[in-house]
Amino acid sequence: LKEGDSPLKPLETISPGDIQEWKEIYTKAFTGQKLDFTKEFNIIQKSFWAFSICPIFQGSEIVGVACYVRDITDIKLAEIKLNESESRYHSVSESSLLGIVWGNAKGKLVNANQAFCDIMEGTLEQLVSKYPSEFTHPDDLPSAKAIFLKLKNGEINKYRFEKRYITLKGNIKWVEMNIASVKSEEGEVQQIVAVLQDISEKKNAQQALSKSEANLRYLLDNSDSAFLLINSKLEVLAFNRMANEWAMFEMGVAFKEGELFSNYFPEKYR
């Protein structure tokens, strides 16, 4: 300002959208009200500044206004980019069909997406601050703890494995888990992140198939009839006890899976 200039002249450099607010600030300062605050304004082409303004008194007389200004453009733009990044990440996380869970360096859960809460049949509030060991199946706990210690100690950076969880409703669910550590620039583990998929249906189907095959094997092995399974290439795929006893009695050799059935006959009959 030059001598004789209006105290409102600085408003000529202010973004038009902010002029009215600044007029109110200057008016309060020049009418004797003491102001001490910090505000952020978007000044001309995405330039951000922090202001601290207060009147200067000499006795009871206002002799001027003190204005302290700090350029915070870099800080503000960094905050905007961070918020945009977090918003995109949150959107991807919440729309994912895979469960995602974050834990601190000690393993305590600090956040999770909705898919993980659905797998665990609970809410985020019920799960946060718990440790995975609290709902890991007892039979899987030793191996899960060993993997976590290797991540925590920096022996491995990531690992993939299957384990069972006991949900908050008491149900047992199988999950396929990809777990990794997030480290600082110094190499210290700061966070553990796990992405997991509910594979209970797959596991139940496999167990049902194994049980069915075991039952079939039991029935065939205890049958008084010979059973022999051969594919289109005449390779032996499966046989029961009676079929093997017949082969030993008639040909003097036991059946072997993968062997050509014709090899069990004399050369002249092949």
PDB file of N, CA, C and O in Angstrom, residues 61-123:
ATOM      1  N   GLU A  61      -6.518   3.311  20.168  1.00  0.00           N
ATOM      2  CA  GLU A  61      -6.618   3.745  18.782  1.00  0.00           C
ATOM      3  C   GLU A  61      -6.056   2.679  17.844  1.00  0.00           C
ATOM      4  O   GLU A  61      -5.000   2.089  18.098  1.00  0.00           O
ATOM      5  N   ILE A  62      -6.780   2.413  16.745  1.00  0.00           N
ATOM      6  CA  ILE A  62      -6.301   1.471  15.722  1.00  0.00           C
ATOM      7  C   ILE A  62      -5.328   2.207  14.821  1.00  0.00           C
ATOM      8  O   ILE A  62      -5.680   3.196  14.188  1.00  0.00           O
ATOM      9  N   VAL A  63      -4.110   1.716  14.754  1.00  0.00           N
ATOM     10  CA  VAL A  63      -3.106   2.376  13.926  1.00  0.00           C
ATOM     11  C   VAL A  63      -2.750   1.557  12.682  1.00  0.00           C
ATOM     12  O   VAL A  63      -1.982   2.002  11.837  1.00  0.00           O
ATOM     13  N   GLY A  64      -3.324   0.378  12.570  1.00  0.00           N
ATOM     14  CA  GLY A  64      -3.036  -0.446  11.387  1.00  0.00           C
ATOM     15  C   GLY A  64      -3.582  -1.858  11.546  1.00  0.00           C
ATOM     16  O   GLY A  64      -4.260  -2.178  12.516  1.00  0.00           O
ATOM     17  N   VAL A  65      -3.267  -2.653  10.549  1.00  0.00           N
ATOM     18  CA  VAL A  65      -3.686  -4.053  10.547  1.00  0.00           C
ATOM     19  C   VAL A  65      -2.464  -4.922  10.244  1.00  0.00           C
ATOM     20  O   VAL A  65      -1.710  -4.640   9.308  1.00  0.00           O
ATOM     21  N   ALA A  66      -2.285  -5.938  11.058  1.00  0.00           N
ATOM     22  CA  ALA A  66      -1.182  -6.877  10.830  1.00  0.00           C
ATOM     23  C   ALA A  66      -1.713  -8.063  10.025  1.00  0.00           C
ATOM     24  O   ALA A  66      -2.741  -8.652  10.369  1.00  0.00           O
ATOM     25  N   CYS A  67      -1.020  -8.368   8.960  1.00  0.00           N
ATOM     26  CA  CYS A  67      -1.446  -9.471   8.087  1.00  0.00           C
ATOM     27  C   CYS A  67      -0.259 -10.399   7.850  1.00  0.00           C
ATOM     28  O   CYS A  67       0.775  -9.986   7.331  1.00  0.00           O
ATOM     29  N   TYR A  68      -0.413 -11.626   8.252  1.00  0.00           N
ATOM     30  CA  TYR A  68       0.642 -12.618   8.096  1.00  0.00           C
ATOM     31  C   TYR A  68       0.178 -13.626   7.032  1.00  0.00           C
ATOM     32  O   TYR A  68      -0.923 -14.181   7.117  1.00  0.00           O
ATOM     33  N   VAL A  69       1.009 -13.833   6.017  1.00  0.00           N
ATOM     34  CA  VAL A  69       0.618 -14.663   4.876  1.00  0.00           C
ATOM     35  C   VAL A  69       1.644 -15.783   4.675  1.00  0.00           C
ATOM     36  O   VAL A  69       2.845 -15.553   4.756  1.00  0.00           O
ATOM     37  N   ARG A  70       1.117 -16.974   4.396  1.00  0.00           N
ATOM     38  CA  ARG A  70       2.010 -18.122   4.142  1.00  0.00           C
ATOM     39  C   ARG A  70       1.494 -18.903   2.940  1.00  0.00           C
ATOM     40  O   ARG A  70       0.315 -19.251   2.865  1.00  0.00           O
ATOM     41  N   ASP A  71       2.371 -19.183   1.996  1.00  0.00           N
ATOM     42  CA  ASP A  71       2.002 -19.940   0.796  1.00  0.00           C
ATOM     43  C   ASP A  71       1.900 -21.426   1.160  1.00  0.00           C
ATOM     44  O   ASP A  71       2.880 -22.052   1.563  1.00  0.00           O
ATOM     45  N   ILE A  72       0.710 -21.987   1.026  1.00  0.00           N
ATOM     46  CA  ILE A  72       0.515 -23.408   1.332  1.00  0.00           C
ATOM     47  C   ILE A  72       0.017 -24.162   0.092  1.00  0.00           C
ATOM     48  O   ILE A  72      -0.629 -25.211   0.217  1.00  0.00           O
ATOM     49  N   THR A  73       0.340 -23.645  -1.097  1.00  0.00           N
ATOM     50  CA  THR A  73      -0.136 -24.255  -2.336  1.00  0.00           C
ATOM     51  C   THR A  73       0.292 -25.712  -2.453  1.00  0.00           C
ATOM     52  O   THR A  73      -0.523 -26.596  -2.738  1.00  0.00           O
ATOM     53  N   ASP A  74       1.579 -25.990  -2.239  1.00  0.00           N
ATOM     54  CA  ASP A  74       2.076 -27.358  -2.384  1.00  0.00           C
ATOM     55  C   ASP A  74       1.384 -28.303  -1.405  1.00  0.00           C
ATOM     56  O   ASP A  74       1.028 -29.430  -1.753  1.00  0.00           O
ATOM     57  N   ILE A  75       1.218 -27.822  -0.172  1.00  0.00           N
ATOM     58  CA  ILE A  75       0.567 -28.656   0.848  1.00  0.00           C
ATOM     59  C   ILE A  75      -0.876 -28.950   0.461  1.00  0.00           C
ATOM     60  O   ILE A  75      -1.351 -30.090   0.544  1.00  0.00           O
ATOM     61  N   LYS A  76      -1.578 -27.891   0.021  1.00  0.00           N
ATOM     62  CA  LYS A  76      -2.989 -28.037  -0.312  1.00  0.00           C
ATOM     63  C   LYS A  76      -3.182 -28.958  -1.511  1.00  0.00           C
ATOM     64  O   LYS A  76      -4.066 -29.821  -1.512  1.00  0.00           O
ATOM     65  N   LEU A  77      -2.371 -28.790  -2.554  1.00  0.00           N
ATOM     66  CA  LEU A  77      -2.493 -29.638  -3.738  1.00  0.00           C
ATOM     67  C   LEU A  77      -2.171 -31.090  -3.403  1.00  0.00           C
ATOM     68  O   LEU A  77      -2.795 -32.016  -3.939  1.00  0.00           O
ATOM     69  N   ALA A  78      -1.205 -31.293  -2.509  1.00  0.00           N
ATOM     70  CA  ALA A  78      -0.870 -32.657  -2.074  1.00  0.00           C
ATOM     71  C   ALA A  78      -2.051 -33.280  -1.333  1.00  0.00           C
ATOM     72  O   ALA A  78      -2.359 -34.461  -1.504  1.00  0.00           O
ATOM     73  N   GLU A  79      -2.729 -32.471  -0.505  1.00  0.00           N
ATOM     74  CA  GLU A  79      -3.898 -32.963   0.224  1.00  0.00           C
ATOM     75  C   GLU A  79      -5.020 -33.345  -0.741  1.00  0.00           C
ATOM     76  O   GLU A  79      -5.687 -34.362  -0.563  1.00  0.00           O
ATOM     77  N   ILE A  80      -5.208 -32.507  -1.762  1.00  0.00           N
ATOM     78  CA  ILE A  80      -6.259 -32.780  -2.756  1.00  0.00           C
ATOM     79  C   ILE A  80      -5.974 -34.089  -3.481  1.00  0.00           C
ATOM     80  O   ILE A  80      -6.858 -34.935  -3.653  1.00  0.00           O
ATOM     81  N   LYS A  81      -4.727 -34.272  -3.911  1.00  0.00           N
ATOM     82  CA  LYS A  81      -4.356 -35.504  -4.606  1.00  0.00           C
ATOM     83  C   LYS A  81      -4.513 -36.712  -3.697  1.00  0.00           C
ATOM     84  O   LYS A  81      -4.960 -37.779  -4.134  1.00  0.00           O
ATOM     85  N   LEU A  82      -4.132 -36.551  -2.426  1.00  0.00           N
ATOM     86  CA  LEU A  82      -4.261 -37.651  -1.475  1.00  0.00           C
ATOM     87  C   LEU A  82      -5.721 -38.027  -1.272  1.00  0.00           C
ATOM     88  O   LEU A  82      -6.085 -39.206  -1.266  1.00  0.00           O
ATOM     89  N   ASN A  83      -6.576 -37.013  -1.137  1.00  0.00           N
ATOM     90  CA  ASN A  83      -8.010 -37.271  -0.951  1.00  0.00           C
ATOM     91  C   ASN A  83      -8.614 -37.965  -2.166  1.00  0.00           C
ATOM     92  O   ASN A  83      -9.434 -38.870  -2.034  1.00  0.00           O
ATOM     93  N   GLU A  84      -8.187 -37.517  -3.365  1.00  0.00           N
ATOM     94  CA  GLU A  84      -8.690 -38.142  -4.588  1.00  0.00           C
ATOM     95  C   GLU A  84      -8.229 -39.593  -4.674  1.00  0.00           C
ATOM     96  O   GLU A  84      -8.995 -40.484  -5.058  1.00  0.00           O
ATOM     97  N   SER A  85      -6.964 -39.825  -4.307  1.00  0.00           N
ATOM     98  CA  SER A  85      -6.425 -41.182  -4.341  1.00  0.00           C
ATOM     99  C   SER A  85      -7.146 -42.079  -3.345  1.00  0.00           C
ATOM    100  O   SER A  85      -7.508 -43.222  -3.653  1.00  0.00           O
ATOM    101  N   GLU A  86      -7.360 -41.558  -2.130  1.00  0.00           N
ATOM    102  CA  GLU A  86      -8.056 -42.340  -1.107  1.00  0.00           C
ATOM    103  C   GLU A  86      -9.491 -42.621  -1.516  1.00  0.00           C
ATOM    104  O   GLU A  86     -10.026 -43.696  -1.239  1.00  0.00           O
ATOM    105  N   SER A  87     -10.112 -41.652  -2.188  1.00  0.00           N
ATOM    106  CA  SER A  87     -11.489 -41.834  -2.641  1.00  0.00           C
ATOM    107  C   SER A  87     -11.570 -42.946  -3.685  1.00  0.00           C
ATOM    108  O   SER A  87     -12.464 -43.798  -3.637  1.00  0.00           O
ATOM    109  N   ARG A  88     -10.626 -42.942  -4.636  1.00  0.00           N
ATOM    110  CA  ARG A  88     -10.606 -43.989  -5.656  1.00  0.00           C
ATOM    111  C   ARG A  88     -10.327 -45.349  -5.032  1.00  0.00           C
ATOM    112  O   ARG A  88     -10.958 -46.350  -5.378  1.00  0.00           O
ATOM    113  N   TYR A  89      -9.378 -45.372  -4.096  1.00  0.00           N
ATOM    114  CA  TYR A  89      -9.019 -46.636  -3.441  1.00  0.00           C
ATOM    115  C   TYR A  89     -10.199 -47.184  -2.644  1.00  0.00           C
ATOM    116  O   TYR A  89     -10.491 -48.382  -2.672  1.00  0.00           O
ATOM    117  N   HIS A  90     -10.904 -46.282  -1.942  1.00  0.00           N
ATOM    118  CA  HIS A  90     -12.057 -46.694  -1.149  1.00  0.00           C
ATOM    119  C   HIS A  90     -13.148 -47.254  -2.057  1.00  0.00           C
ATOM    120  O   HIS A  90     -13.793 -48.257  -1.738  1.00  0.00           O
ATOM    121  N   SER A  91     -13.340 -46.615  -3.221  1.00  0.00           N
ATOM    122  CA  SER A  91     -14.357 -47.065  -4.160  1.00  0.00           C
ATOM    123  C   SER A  91     -14.043 -48.462  -4.678  1.00  0.00           C
ATOM    124  O   SER A  91     -14.920 -49.325  -4.743  1.00  0.00           O
ATOM    125  N   VAL A  92     -12.775 -48.699  -5.049  1.00  0.00           N
ATOM    126  CA  VAL A  92     -12.364 -50.017  -5.534  1.00  0.00           C
ATOM    127  C   VAL A  92     -12.498 -51.057  -4.433  1.00  0.00           C
ATOM    128  O   VAL A  92     -12.983 -52.174  -4.650  1.00  0.00           O
ATOM    129  N   SER A  93     -12.071 -50.681  -3.209  1.00  0.00           N
ATOM    130  CA  SER A  93     -12.117 -51.613  -2.083  1.00  0.00           C
ATOM    131  C   SER A  93     -13.536 -52.052  -1.774  1.00  0.00           C
ATOM    132  O   SER A  93     -13.821 -53.233  -1.591  1.00  0.00           O
ATOM    133  N   GLU A  94     -14.457 -51.098  -1.730  1.00  0.00           N
ATOM    134  CA  GLU A  94     -15.832 -51.409  -1.338  1.00  0.00           C
ATOM    135  C   GLU A  94     -16.605 -52.110  -2.441  1.00  0.00           C
ATOM    136  O   GLU A  94     -17.604 -52.777  -2.169  1.00  0.00           O
ATOM    137  N   SER A  95     -16.173 -51.963  -3.697  1.00  0.00           N
ATOM    138  CA  SER A  95     -16.879 -52.623  -4.802  1.00  0.00           C
ATOM    139  C   SER A  95     -16.296 -53.999  -5.103  1.00  0.00           C
ATOM    140  O   SER A  95     -16.835 -54.735  -5.929  1.00  0.00           O
ATOM    141  N   SER A  96     -15.217 -54.359  -4.420  1.00  0.00           N
ATOM    142  CA  SER A  96     -14.562 -55.641  -4.663  1.00  0.00           C
ATOM    143  C   SER A  96     -15.370 -56.793  -4.088  1.00  0.00           C
ATOM    144  O   SER A  96     -15.970 -56.690  -3.022  1.00  0.00           O
ATOM    145  N   LEU A  97     -15.370 -57.923  -4.797  1.00  0.00           N
ATOM    146  CA  LEU A  97     -16.012 -59.137  -4.295  1.00  0.00           C
ATOM    147  C   LEU A  97     -15.072 -59.895  -3.365  1.00  0.00           C
ATOM    148  O   LEU A  97     -15.497 -60.831  -2.683  1.00  0.00           O
ATOM    149  N   LEU A  98     -13.809 -59.481  -3.341  1.00  0.00           N
ATOM    150  CA  LEU A  98     -12.818 -60.114  -2.471  1.00  0.00           C
ATOM    151  C   LEU A  98     -12.760 -59.373  -1.149  1.00  0.00           C
ATOM    152  O   LEU A  98     -12.872 -58.154  -1.088  1.00  0.00           O
ATOM    153  N   GLY A  99     -12.559 -60.103  -0.076  1.00  0.00           N
ATOM    154  CA  GLY A  99     -12.400 -59.477   1.230  1.00  0.00           C
ATOM    155  C   GLY A  99     -11.022 -58.855   1.347  1.00  0.00           C
ATOM    156  O   GLY A  99     -10.027 -59.455   0.946  1.00  0.00           O
ATOM    157  N   ILE A 100     -10.967 -57.638   1.862  1.00  0.00           N
ATOM    158  CA  ILE A 100      -9.689 -56.949   2.070  1.00  0.00           C
ATOM    159  C   ILE A 100      -9.640 -56.498   3.523  1.00  0.00           C
ATOM    160  O   ILE A 100     -10.585 -55.883   4.024  1.00  0.00           O
ATOM    161  N   VAL A 101      -8.539 -56.791   4.190  1.00  0.00           N
ATOM    162  CA  VAL A 101      -8.416 -56.430   5.603  1.00  0.00           C
ATOM    163  C   VAL A 101      -7.020 -55.881   5.863  1.00  0.00           C
ATOM    164  O   VAL A 101      -6.038 -56.341   5.283  1.00  0.00           O
ATOM    165  N   TRP A 102      -6.958 -54.845   6.695  1.00  0.00           N
ATOM    166  CA  TRP A 102      -5.698 -54.206   7.054  1.00  0.00           C
ATOM    167  C   TRP A 102      -5.432 -54.419   8.542  1.00  0.00           C
ATOM    168  O   TRP A 102      -6.336 -54.284   9.380  1.00  0.00           O
ATOM    169  N   GLY A 103      -4.174 -54.727   8.864  1.00  0.00           N
ATOM    170  CA  GLY A 103      -3.783 -54.884  10.263  1.00  0.00           C
ATOM    171  C   GLY A 103      -2.518 -54.105  10.540  1.00  0.00           C
ATOM    172  O   GLY A 103      -1.749 -53.798   9.624  1.00  0.00           O
ATOM    173  N   ASN A 104      -2.290 -53.764  11.812  1.00  0.00           N
ATOM    174  CA  ASN A 104      -1.050 -53.071  12.151  1.00  0.00           C
ATOM    175  C   ASN A 104       0.098 -54.076  12.249  1.00  0.00           C
ATOM    176  O   ASN A 104      -0.079 -55.264  11.977  1.00  0.00           O
ATOM    177  N   ALA A 105       1.275 -53.590  12.628  1.00  0.00           N
ATOM    178  CA  ALA A 105       2.453 -54.457  12.658  1.00  0.00           C
ATOM    179  C   ALA A 105       2.316 -55.598  13.652  1.00  0.00           C
ATOM    180  O   ALA A 105       3.019 -56.611  13.543  1.00  0.00           O
ATOM    181  N   LYS A 106       1.406 -55.459  14.621  1.00  0.00           N
ATOM    182  CA  LYS A 106       1.181 -56.519  15.604  1.00  0.00           C
ATOM    183  C   LYS A 106       0.075 -57.475  15.180  1.00  0.00           C
ATOM    184  O   LYS A 106      -0.204 -58.447  15.871  1.00  0.00           O
ATOM    185  N   GLY A 107      -0.558 -57.162  14.042  1.00  0.00           N
ATOM    186  CA  GLY A 107      -1.593 -58.044  13.533  1.00  0.00           C
ATOM    187  C   GLY A 107      -3.003 -57.635  13.887  1.00  0.00           C
ATOM    188  O   GLY A 107      -3.969 -58.215  13.376  1.00  0.00           O
ATOM    189  N   LYS A 108      -3.169 -56.626  14.737  1.00  0.00           N
ATOM    190  CA  LYS A 108      -4.512 -56.206  15.131  1.00  0.00           C
ATOM    191  C   LYS A 108      -5.223 -55.571  13.944  1.00  0.00           C
ATOM    192  O   LYS A 108      -4.664 -54.741  13.239  1.00  0.00           O
ATOM    193  N   LEU A 109      -6.477 -55.946  13.704  1.00  0.00           N
ATOM    194  CA  LEU A 109      -7.233 -55.415  12.579  1.00  0.00           C
ATOM    195  C   LEU A 109      -7.566 -53.939  12.804  1.00  0.00           C
ATOM    196  O   LEU A 109      -8.066 -53.569  13.859  1.00  0.00           O
ATOM    197  N   VAL A 110      -7.310 -53.128  11.775  1.00  0.00           N
ATOM    198  CA  VAL A 110      -7.600 -51.695  11.868  1.00  0.00           C
ATOM    199  C   VAL A 110      -8.660 -51.256  10.866  1.00  0.00           C
ATOM    200  O   VAL A 110      -9.303 -50.227  11.041  1.00  0.00           O
ATOM    201  N   ASN A 111      -8.856 -52.056   9.814  1.00  0.00           N
ATOM    202  CA  ASN A 111      -9.885 -51.694   8.824  1.00  0.00           C
ATOM    203  C   ASN A 111     -10.169 -52.911   7.947  1.00  0.00           C
ATOM    204  O   ASN A 111      -9.363 -53.837   7.856  1.00  0.00           O
ATOM    205  N   ALA A 112     -11.331 -52.903   7.314  1.00  0.00           N
ATOM    206  CA  ALA A 112     -11.712 -53.989   6.421  1.00  0.00           C
ATOM    207  C   ALA A 112     -12.820 -53.498   5.506  1.00  0.00           C
ATOM    208  O   ALA A 112     -13.538 -52.558   5.846  1.00  0.00           O
ATOM    209  N   ASN A 113     -12.951 -54.121   4.344  1.00  0.00           N
ATOM    210  CA  ASN A 113     -14.038 -53.729   3.457  1.00  0.00           C
ATOM    211  C   ASN A 113     -15.289 -54.561   3.763  1.00  0.00           C
ATOM    212  O   ASN A 113     -15.269 -55.484   4.586  1.00  0.00           O
ATOM    213  N   GLN A 114     -16.378 -54.225   3.062  1.00  0.00           N
ATOM    214  CA  GLN A 114     -17.653 -54.885   3.353  1.00  0.00           C
ATOM    215  C   GLN A 114     -17.614 -56.369   3.006  1.00  0.00           C
ATOM    216  O   GLN A 114     -18.249 -57.191   3.684  1.00  0.00           O
ATOM    217  N   ALA A 115     -16.868 -56.732   1.956  1.00  0.00           N
ATOM    218  CA  ALA A 115     -16.794 -58.137   1.555  1.00  0.00           C
ATOM    219  C   ALA A 115     -16.202 -58.991   2.670  1.00  0.00           C
ATOM    220  O   ALA A 115     -16.655 -60.117   2.911  1.00  0.00           O
ATOM    221  N   PHE A 116     -15.201 -58.468   3.378  1.00  0.00           N
ATOM    222  CA  PHE A 116     -14.614 -59.216   4.491  1.00  0.00           C
ATOM    223  C   PHE A 116     -15.621 -59.348   5.629  1.00  0.00           C
ATOM    224  O   PHE A 116     -15.747 -60.412   6.240  1.00  0.00           O
ATOM    225  N   CYS A 117     -16.346 -58.261   5.902  1.00  0.00           N
ATOM    226  CA  CYS A 117     -17.368 -58.304   6.954  1.00  0.00           C
ATOM    227  C   CYS A 117     -18.440 -59.336   6.617  1.00  0.00           C
ATOM    228  O   CYS A 117     -18.931 -60.046   7.508  1.00  0.00           O
ATOM    229  N   ASP A 118     -18.799 -59.439   5.329  1.00  0.00           N
ATOM    230  CA  ASP A 118     -19.797 -60.420   4.906  1.00  0.00           C
ATOM    231  C   ASP A 118     -19.283 -61.840   5.114  1.00  0.00           C
ATOM    232  O   ASP A 118     -20.029 -62.727   5.557  1.00  0.00           O
ATOM    233  N   ILE A 119     -18.012 -62.065   4.784  1.00  0.00           N
ATOM    234  CA  ILE A 119     -17.422 -63.396   4.988  1.00  0.00           C
ATOM    235  C   ILE A 119     -17.457 -63.769   6.473  1.00  0.00           C
ATOM    236  O   ILE A 119     -17.786 -64.904   6.841  1.00  0.00           O
ATOM    237  N   MET A 120     -17.141 -62.781   7.322  1.00  0.00           N
ATOM    238  CA  MET A 120     -17.081 -63.034   8.765  1.00  0.00           C
ATOM    239  C   MET A 120     -18.448 -62.941   9.432  1.00  0.00           C
ATOM    240  O   MET A 120     -18.570 -63.152  10.631  1.00  0.00           O
ATOM    241  N   GLU A 121     -19.486 -62.625   8.664  1.00  0.00           N
ATOM    242  CA  GLU A 121     -20.856 -62.536   9.181  1.00  0.00           C
ATOM    243  C   GLU A 121     -20.948 -61.589  10.383  1.00  0.00           C
ATOM    244  O   GLU A 121     -21.514 -61.920  11.419  1.00  0.00           O
ATOM    245  N   GLY A 122     -20.344 -60.406  10.200  1.00  0.00           N
ATOM    246  CA  GLY A 122     -20.366 -59.407  11.263  1.00  0.00           C
ATOM    247  C   GLY A 122     -20.204 -58.014  10.694  1.00  0.00           C
ATOM    248  O   GLY A 122     -20.203 -57.806   9.477  1.00  0.00           O
ATOM    249  N   THR A 123     -20.073 -57.032  11.579  1.00  0.00           N
ATOM    250  CA  THR A 123     -19.896 -55.647  11.165  1.00  0.00           C
ATOM    251  C   THR A 123     -18.444 -55.228  11.386  1.00  0.00           C
ATOM    252  O   THR A 123     -17.689 -55.891  12.107  1.00  0.00           O
TER     253      THR A 123
END
